[in-house]
mmCIF file of C-alpha atoms in Angstrom:
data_model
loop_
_atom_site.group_PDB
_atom_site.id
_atom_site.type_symbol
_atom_site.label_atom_id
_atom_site.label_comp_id
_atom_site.label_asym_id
_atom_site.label_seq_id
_atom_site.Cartn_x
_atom_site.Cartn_y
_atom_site.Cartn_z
ATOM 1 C CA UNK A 57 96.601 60.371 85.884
ATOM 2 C CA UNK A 58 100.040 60.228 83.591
ATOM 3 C CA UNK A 59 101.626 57.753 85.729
ATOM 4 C CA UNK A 60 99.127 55.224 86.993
ATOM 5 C CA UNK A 61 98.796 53.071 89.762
ATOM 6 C CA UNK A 62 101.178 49.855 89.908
ATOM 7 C CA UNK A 63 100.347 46.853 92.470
ATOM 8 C CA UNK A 64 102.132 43.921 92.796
ATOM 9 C CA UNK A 65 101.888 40.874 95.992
ATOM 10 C CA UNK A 66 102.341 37.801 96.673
ATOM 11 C CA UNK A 67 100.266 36.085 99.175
ATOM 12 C CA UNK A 68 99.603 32.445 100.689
ATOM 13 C CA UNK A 69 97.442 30.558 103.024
ATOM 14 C CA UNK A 70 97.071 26.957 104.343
ATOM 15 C CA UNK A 71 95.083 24.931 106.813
ATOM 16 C CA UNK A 72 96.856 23.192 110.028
ATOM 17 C CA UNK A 73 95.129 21.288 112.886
ATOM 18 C CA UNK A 74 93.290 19.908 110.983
ATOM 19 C CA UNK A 75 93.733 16.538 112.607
ATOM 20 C CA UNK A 76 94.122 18.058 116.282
ATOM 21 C CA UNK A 77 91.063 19.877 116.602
ATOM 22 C CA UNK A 78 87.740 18.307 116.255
ATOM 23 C CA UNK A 79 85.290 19.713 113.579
ATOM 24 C CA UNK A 80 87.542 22.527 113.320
ATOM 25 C CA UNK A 81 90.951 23.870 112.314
ATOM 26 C CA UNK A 82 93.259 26.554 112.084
ATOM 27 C CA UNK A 83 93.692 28.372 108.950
ATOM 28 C CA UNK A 84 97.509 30.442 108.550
ATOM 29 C CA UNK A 85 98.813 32.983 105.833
ATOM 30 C CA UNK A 86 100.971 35.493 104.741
ATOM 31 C CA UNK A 87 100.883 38.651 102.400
ATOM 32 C CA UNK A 88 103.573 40.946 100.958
ATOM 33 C CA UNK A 89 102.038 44.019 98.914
ATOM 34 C CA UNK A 90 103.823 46.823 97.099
ATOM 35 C CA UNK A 91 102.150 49.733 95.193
ATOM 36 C CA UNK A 92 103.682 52.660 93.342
ATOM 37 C CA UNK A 93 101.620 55.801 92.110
ATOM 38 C CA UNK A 94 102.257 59.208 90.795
ATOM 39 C CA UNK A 95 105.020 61.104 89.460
ATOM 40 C CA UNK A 96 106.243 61.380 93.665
ATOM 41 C CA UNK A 97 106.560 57.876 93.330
ATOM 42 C CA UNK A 98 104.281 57.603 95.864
ATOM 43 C CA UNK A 99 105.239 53.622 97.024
ATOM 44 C CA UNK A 100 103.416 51.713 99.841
ATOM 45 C CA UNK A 101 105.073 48.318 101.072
ATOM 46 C CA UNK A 102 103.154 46.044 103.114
ATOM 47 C CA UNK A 103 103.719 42.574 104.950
ATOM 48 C CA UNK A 104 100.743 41.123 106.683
ATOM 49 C CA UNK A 105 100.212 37.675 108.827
ATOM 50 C CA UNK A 106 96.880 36.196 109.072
ATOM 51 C CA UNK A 107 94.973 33.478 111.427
ATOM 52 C CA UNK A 108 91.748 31.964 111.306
ATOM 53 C CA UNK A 109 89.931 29.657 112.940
ATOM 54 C CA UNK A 110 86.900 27.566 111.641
ATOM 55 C CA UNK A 111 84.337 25.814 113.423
ATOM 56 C CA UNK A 112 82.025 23.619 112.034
ATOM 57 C CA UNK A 113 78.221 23.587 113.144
ATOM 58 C CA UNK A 114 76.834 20.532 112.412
ATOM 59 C CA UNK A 115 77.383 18.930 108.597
ATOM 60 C CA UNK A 116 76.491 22.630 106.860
ATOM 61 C CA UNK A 117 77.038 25.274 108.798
ATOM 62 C CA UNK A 118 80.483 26.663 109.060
ATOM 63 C CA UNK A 119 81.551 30.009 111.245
ATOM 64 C CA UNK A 120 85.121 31.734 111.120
ATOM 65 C CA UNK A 121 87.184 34.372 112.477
ATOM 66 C CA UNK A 122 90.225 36.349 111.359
ATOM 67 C CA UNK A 123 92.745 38.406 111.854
ATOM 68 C CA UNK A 124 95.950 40.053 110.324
ATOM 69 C CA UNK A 125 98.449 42.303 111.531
ATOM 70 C CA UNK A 126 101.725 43.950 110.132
ATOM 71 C CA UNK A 127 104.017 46.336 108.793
ATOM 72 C CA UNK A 128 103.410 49.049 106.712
ATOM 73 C CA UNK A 129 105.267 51.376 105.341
ATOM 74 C CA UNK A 130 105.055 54.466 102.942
ATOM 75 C CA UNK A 131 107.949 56.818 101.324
ATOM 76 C CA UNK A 132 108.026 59.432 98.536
ATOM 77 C CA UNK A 133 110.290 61.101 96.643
ATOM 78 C CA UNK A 134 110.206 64.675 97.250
ATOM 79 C CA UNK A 135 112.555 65.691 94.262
ATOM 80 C CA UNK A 136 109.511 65.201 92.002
ATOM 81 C CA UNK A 137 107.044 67.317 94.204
ATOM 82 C CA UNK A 138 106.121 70.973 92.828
ATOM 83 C CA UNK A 139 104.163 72.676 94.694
ATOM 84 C CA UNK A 140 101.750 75.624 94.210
ATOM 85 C CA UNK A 141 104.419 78.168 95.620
ATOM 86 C CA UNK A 142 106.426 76.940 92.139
ATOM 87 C CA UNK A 143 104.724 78.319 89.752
ATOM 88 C CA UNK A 144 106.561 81.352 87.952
ATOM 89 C CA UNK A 145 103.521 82.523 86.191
ATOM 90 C CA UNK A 146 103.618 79.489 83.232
ATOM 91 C CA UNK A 147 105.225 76.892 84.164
ATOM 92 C CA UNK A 148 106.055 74.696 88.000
ATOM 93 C CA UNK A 149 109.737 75.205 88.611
ATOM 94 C CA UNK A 150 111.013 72.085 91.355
ATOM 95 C CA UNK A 151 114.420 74.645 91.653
ATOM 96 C CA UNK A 152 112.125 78.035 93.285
ATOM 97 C CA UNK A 153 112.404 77.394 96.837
ATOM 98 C CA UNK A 154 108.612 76.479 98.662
ATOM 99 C CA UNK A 155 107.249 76.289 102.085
ATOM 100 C CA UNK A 156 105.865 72.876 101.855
ATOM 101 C CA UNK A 157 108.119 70.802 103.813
ATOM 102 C CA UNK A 158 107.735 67.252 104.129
ATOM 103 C CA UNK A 159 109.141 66.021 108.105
ATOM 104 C CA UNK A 160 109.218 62.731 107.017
ATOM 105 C CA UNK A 161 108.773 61.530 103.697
ATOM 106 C CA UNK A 162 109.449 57.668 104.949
ATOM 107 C CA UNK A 163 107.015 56.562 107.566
ATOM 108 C CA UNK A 164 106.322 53.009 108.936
ATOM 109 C CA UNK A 165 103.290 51.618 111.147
ATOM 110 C CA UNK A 166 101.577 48.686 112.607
ATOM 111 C CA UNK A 167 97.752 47.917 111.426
ATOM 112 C CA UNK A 168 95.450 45.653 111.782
ATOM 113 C CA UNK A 169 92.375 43.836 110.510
ATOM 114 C CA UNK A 170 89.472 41.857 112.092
ATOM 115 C CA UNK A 171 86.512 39.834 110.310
ATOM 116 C CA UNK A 172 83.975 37.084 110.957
ATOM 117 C CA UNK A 173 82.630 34.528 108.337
ATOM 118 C CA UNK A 174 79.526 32.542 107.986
ATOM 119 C CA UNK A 175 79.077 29.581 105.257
ATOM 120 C CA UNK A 176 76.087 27.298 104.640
ATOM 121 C CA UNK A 177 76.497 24.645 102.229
ATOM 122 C CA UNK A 178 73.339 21.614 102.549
ATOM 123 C CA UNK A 179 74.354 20.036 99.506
ATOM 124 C CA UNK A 180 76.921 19.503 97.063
ATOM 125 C CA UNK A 181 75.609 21.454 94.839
ATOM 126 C CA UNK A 182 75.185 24.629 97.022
ATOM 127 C CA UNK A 183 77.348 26.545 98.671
ATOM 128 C CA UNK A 184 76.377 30.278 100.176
ATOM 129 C CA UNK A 185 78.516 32.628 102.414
ATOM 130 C CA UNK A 186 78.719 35.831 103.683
ATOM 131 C CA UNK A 187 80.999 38.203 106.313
ATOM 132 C CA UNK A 188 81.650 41.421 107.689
ATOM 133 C CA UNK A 189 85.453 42.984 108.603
ATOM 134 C CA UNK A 190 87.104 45.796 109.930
ATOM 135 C CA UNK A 191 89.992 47.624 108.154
ATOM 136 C CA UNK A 192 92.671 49.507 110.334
ATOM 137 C CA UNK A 193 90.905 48.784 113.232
ATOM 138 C CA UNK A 194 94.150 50.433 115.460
ATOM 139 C CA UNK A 195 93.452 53.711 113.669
ATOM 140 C CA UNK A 196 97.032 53.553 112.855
ATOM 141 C CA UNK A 197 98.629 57.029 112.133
ATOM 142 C CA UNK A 198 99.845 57.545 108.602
ATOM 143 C CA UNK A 199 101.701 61.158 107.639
ATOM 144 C CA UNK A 200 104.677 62.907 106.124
ATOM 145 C CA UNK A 201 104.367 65.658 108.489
ATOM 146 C CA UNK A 202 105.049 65.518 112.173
ATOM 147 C CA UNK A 203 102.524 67.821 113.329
ATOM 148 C CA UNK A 204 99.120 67.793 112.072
ATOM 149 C CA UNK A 205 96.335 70.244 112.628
ATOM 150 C CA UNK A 206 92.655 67.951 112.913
ATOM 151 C CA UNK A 207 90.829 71.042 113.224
ATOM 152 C CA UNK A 208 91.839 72.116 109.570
ATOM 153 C CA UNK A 209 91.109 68.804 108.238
ATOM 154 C CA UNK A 210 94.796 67.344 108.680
ATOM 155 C CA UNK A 211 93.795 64.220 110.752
ATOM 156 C CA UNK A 212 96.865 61.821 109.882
ATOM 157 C CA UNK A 213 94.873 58.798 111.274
ATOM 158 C CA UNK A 214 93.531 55.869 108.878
ATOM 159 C CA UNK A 215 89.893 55.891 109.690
ATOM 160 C CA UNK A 216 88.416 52.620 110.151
ATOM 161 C CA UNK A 217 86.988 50.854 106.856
ATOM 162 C CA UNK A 218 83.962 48.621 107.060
ATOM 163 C CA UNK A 219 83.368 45.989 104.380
ATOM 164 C CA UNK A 220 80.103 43.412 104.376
ATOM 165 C CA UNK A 221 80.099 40.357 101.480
ATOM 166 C CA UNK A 222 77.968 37.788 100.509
ATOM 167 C CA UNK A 223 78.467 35.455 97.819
ATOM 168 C CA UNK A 224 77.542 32.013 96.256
ATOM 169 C CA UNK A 225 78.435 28.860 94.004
ATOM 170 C CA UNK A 226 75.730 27.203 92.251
ATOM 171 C CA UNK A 227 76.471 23.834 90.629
ATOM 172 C CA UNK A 228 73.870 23.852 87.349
ATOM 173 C CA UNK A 229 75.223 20.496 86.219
ATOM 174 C CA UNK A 230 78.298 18.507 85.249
ATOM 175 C CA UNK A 231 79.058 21.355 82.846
ATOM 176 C CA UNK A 232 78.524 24.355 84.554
ATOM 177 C CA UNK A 233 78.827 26.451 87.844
ATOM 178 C CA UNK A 234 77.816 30.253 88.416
ATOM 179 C CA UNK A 235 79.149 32.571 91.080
ATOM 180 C CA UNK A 236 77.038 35.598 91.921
ATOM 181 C CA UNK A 237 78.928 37.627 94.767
ATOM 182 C CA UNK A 238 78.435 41.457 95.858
ATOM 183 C CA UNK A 239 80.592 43.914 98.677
ATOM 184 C CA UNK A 240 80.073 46.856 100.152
ATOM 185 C CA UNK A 241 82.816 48.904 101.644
ATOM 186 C CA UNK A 242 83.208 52.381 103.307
ATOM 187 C CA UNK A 243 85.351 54.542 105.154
ATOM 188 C CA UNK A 244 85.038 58.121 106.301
ATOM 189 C CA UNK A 245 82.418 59.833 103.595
ATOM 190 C CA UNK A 246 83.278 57.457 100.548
ATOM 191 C CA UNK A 247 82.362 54.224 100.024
ATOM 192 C CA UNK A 248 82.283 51.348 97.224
ATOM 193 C CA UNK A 249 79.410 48.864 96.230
ATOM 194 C CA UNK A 250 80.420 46.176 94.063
ATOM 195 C CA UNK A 251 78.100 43.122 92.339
ATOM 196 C CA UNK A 252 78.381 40.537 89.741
ATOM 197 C CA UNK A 253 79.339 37.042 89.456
ATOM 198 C CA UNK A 254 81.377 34.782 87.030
ATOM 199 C CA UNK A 255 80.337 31.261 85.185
ATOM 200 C CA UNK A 256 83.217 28.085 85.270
ATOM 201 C CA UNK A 257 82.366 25.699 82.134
ATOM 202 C CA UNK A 258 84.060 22.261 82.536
ATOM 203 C CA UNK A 259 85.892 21.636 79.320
ATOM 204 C CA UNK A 260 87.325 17.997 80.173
ATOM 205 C CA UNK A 261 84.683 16.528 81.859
ATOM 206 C CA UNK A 262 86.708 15.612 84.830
ATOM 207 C CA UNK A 263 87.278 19.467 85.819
ATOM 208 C CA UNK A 264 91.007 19.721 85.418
ATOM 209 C CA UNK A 265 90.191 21.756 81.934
ATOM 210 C CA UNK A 266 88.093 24.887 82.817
ATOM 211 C CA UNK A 267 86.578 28.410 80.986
ATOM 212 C CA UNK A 268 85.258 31.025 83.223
ATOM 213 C CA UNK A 269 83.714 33.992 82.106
ATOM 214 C CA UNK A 270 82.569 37.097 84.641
ATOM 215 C CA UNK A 271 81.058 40.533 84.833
ATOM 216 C CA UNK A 272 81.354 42.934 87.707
ATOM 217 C CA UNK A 273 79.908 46.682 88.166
ATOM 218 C CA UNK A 274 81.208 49.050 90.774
ATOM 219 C CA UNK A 275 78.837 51.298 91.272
ATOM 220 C CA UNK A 276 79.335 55.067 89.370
ATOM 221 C CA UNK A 277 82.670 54.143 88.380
ATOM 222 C CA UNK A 278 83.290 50.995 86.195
ATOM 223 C CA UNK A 279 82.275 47.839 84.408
ATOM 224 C CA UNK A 280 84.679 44.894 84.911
ATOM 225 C CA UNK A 281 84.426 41.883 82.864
ATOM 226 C CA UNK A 282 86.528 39.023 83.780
ATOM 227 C CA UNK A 283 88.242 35.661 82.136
ATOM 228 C CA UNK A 284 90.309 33.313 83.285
ATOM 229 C CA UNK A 285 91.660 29.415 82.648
ATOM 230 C CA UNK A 286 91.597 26.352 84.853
ATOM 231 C CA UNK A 287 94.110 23.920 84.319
ATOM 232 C CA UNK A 288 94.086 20.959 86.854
ATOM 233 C CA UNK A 289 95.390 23.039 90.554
ATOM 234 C CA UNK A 290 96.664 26.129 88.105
ATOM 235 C CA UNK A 291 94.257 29.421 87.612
ATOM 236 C CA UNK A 292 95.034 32.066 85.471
ATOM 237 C CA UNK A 293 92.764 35.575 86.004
ATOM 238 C CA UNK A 294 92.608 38.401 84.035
ATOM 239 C CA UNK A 295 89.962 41.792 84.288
ATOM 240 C CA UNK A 296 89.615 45.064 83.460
ATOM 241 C CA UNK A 297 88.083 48.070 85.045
ATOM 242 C CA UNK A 298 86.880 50.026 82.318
ATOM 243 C CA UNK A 299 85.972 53.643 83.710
ATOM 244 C CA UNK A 300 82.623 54.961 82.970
ATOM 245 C CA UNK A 301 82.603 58.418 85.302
ATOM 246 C CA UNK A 302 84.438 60.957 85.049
ATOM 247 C CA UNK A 303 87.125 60.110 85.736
ATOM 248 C CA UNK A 304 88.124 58.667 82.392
ATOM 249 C CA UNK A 305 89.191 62.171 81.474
ATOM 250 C CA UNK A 306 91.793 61.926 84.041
ATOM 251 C CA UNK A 307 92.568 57.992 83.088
ATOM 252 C CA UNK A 308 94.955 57.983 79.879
ATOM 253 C CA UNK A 309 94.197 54.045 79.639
ATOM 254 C CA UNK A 310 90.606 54.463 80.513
ATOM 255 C CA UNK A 311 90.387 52.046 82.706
ATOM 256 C CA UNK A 312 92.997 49.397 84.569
ATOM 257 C CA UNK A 313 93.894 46.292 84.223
ATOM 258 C CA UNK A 314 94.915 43.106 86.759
ATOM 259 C CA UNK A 315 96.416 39.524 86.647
ATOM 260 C CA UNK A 316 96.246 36.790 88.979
ATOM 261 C CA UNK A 317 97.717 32.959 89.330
ATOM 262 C CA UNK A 318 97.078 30.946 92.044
ATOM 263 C CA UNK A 319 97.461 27.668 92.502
ATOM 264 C CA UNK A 320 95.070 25.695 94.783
ATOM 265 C CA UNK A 321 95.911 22.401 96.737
ATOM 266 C CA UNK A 322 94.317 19.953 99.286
ATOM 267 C CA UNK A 323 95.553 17.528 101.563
ATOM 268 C CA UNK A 324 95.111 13.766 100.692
ATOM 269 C CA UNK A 325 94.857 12.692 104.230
ATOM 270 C CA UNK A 326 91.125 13.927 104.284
ATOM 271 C CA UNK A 327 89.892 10.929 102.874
ATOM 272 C CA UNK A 328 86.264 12.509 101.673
ATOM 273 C CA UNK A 329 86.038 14.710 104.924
ATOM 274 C CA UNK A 330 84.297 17.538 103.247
ATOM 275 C CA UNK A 331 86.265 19.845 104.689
ATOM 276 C CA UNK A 332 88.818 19.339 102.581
ATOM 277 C CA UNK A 333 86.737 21.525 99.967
ATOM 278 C CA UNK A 334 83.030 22.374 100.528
ATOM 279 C CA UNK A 335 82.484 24.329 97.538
ATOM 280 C CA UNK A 336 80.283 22.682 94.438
ATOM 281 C CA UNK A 337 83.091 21.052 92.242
ATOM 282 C CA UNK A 338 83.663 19.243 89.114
ATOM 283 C CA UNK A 339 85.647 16.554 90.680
ATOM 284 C CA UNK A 340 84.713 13.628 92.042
#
């Protein structure tokens, strides 16, 4: 691909109720994605809400359920199209006229997304969870041409994508805590199986000051190792998909590459209610 795939977003999510709602509260967020691919300049834009809402089951046992819905919307620009009705014989020529005609190369919708959570955490040291969601569960309809034929294959609906999860956090010691986690996702006739897990080593002794080191395989396609940097509520994550199909012949980077920094904060008021984080930590 000569012009790869750039993502960017920006997303956000806090508790509230937390005090209103017994063993239980209500978890809000917000996501704004943008992605631009291909010499069409292919460019999605996408602004999602989200709400959860966790129950507690006794003093391990945690259930969820979520939602998000939004806008979506997808544009391309035609002017760098050719098309096979171009070609003069040796090279594409954008000015010979074509029948390919694009009704409407800017198209919004409204999707949605659906998914149920289950965490078990006995000890301090433990902490295990797993879920299963449902991608574009309104089949919405996404297409630059007004009419579409599904008997030739020209269904302009978003089939539904299913994705199952599981993964865990293992406190060793006061030094180190391992996070094996695998997903499976598929849609239509394709579908993705991913497994792996990361380490965190405390570097300060008090966990403000951590290393953490990962590998990840999706399956027939990559090998993705991982680092990152803790610095008290700052994170810093950086991997790389390095293609091992086929498709590195088509990949002039061989592979991509992704950064993420989050920042992660909890509310004093808890007072050692262990919801305020249930996962094995360094901090005490």
């Amino acid at each position: 691909m000569s012009v790869p795939y750039k993502t960017m977003s920006i997303w956000g999510d806090a508790q509230v109720f937390r005090d209103r709602i017994e063993s239980g509260w209500l978890g809000l967020g917000g996501l704004i994605l943008r992605d631009v691919a291909g010499s069409g300049g292919l460019t999605s834009t996408k602004i999602f809400g989200s709400a959860a809402y966790h129950q507690m089951l006794g003093v391990a046992h945690l259930l969820s359920f979520g939602m998000n819905v939004g806008w979506a919307n997808k544009r391309i620009n035609t002017s760098n199209l050719k098309f096979p009705d171009q070609f003069d014989g040796k090279f594409f020529d954008s000015n010979l006229p074509t029948s390919v005609v694009l009704d409407q190369p800017n198209i919004n919708y409204f999707d949605m997304q659906v998914g149920v959570n289950y965490a078990y955490f006995p000890t301090d040291k433990l902490y295990v969870n797993g879920g299963f969601s449902v991608w574009h569960l309104n089949s919405p309809r996404e297409s630059f041409f007004k009419n579409d034929d599904p008997a030739a294959g020209a269904d302009g609906r978003i089939a539904k994508r299913y994705n199952a999860f599981g993964n865990a956090s293992i406190k060793l010691n006061d030094q180190v805590i391992i996070n094996p986690m695998a997903y499976y996702s598929f849609t239509a006739k394709t579908s993705e199986l991913v497994g792996g897990g990361n380490v965190q080593y405390n570097l300060s002794g008090d966990g403000e000051s951590q290393l953490i080191g990962g590998l990840y395989y999706r399956s027939g396609d990559a090998v993705i190792p991982m680092v990152g940097y803790v610095w008290k509520s700052l994170k810093l994550m950086f991997t790389y998909d390095a293609t091992t199909s086929s498709l590195d012949q088509y990949n002039h980077s061989r592979g991509a590459f992704e950064f993420a920094l989050m920042q992660n904060g909890f509310y004093n008021e808890y007072n050692g209610d262990r919801r305020q984080s249930m996962c094995p930590s360094f901090k005490y």
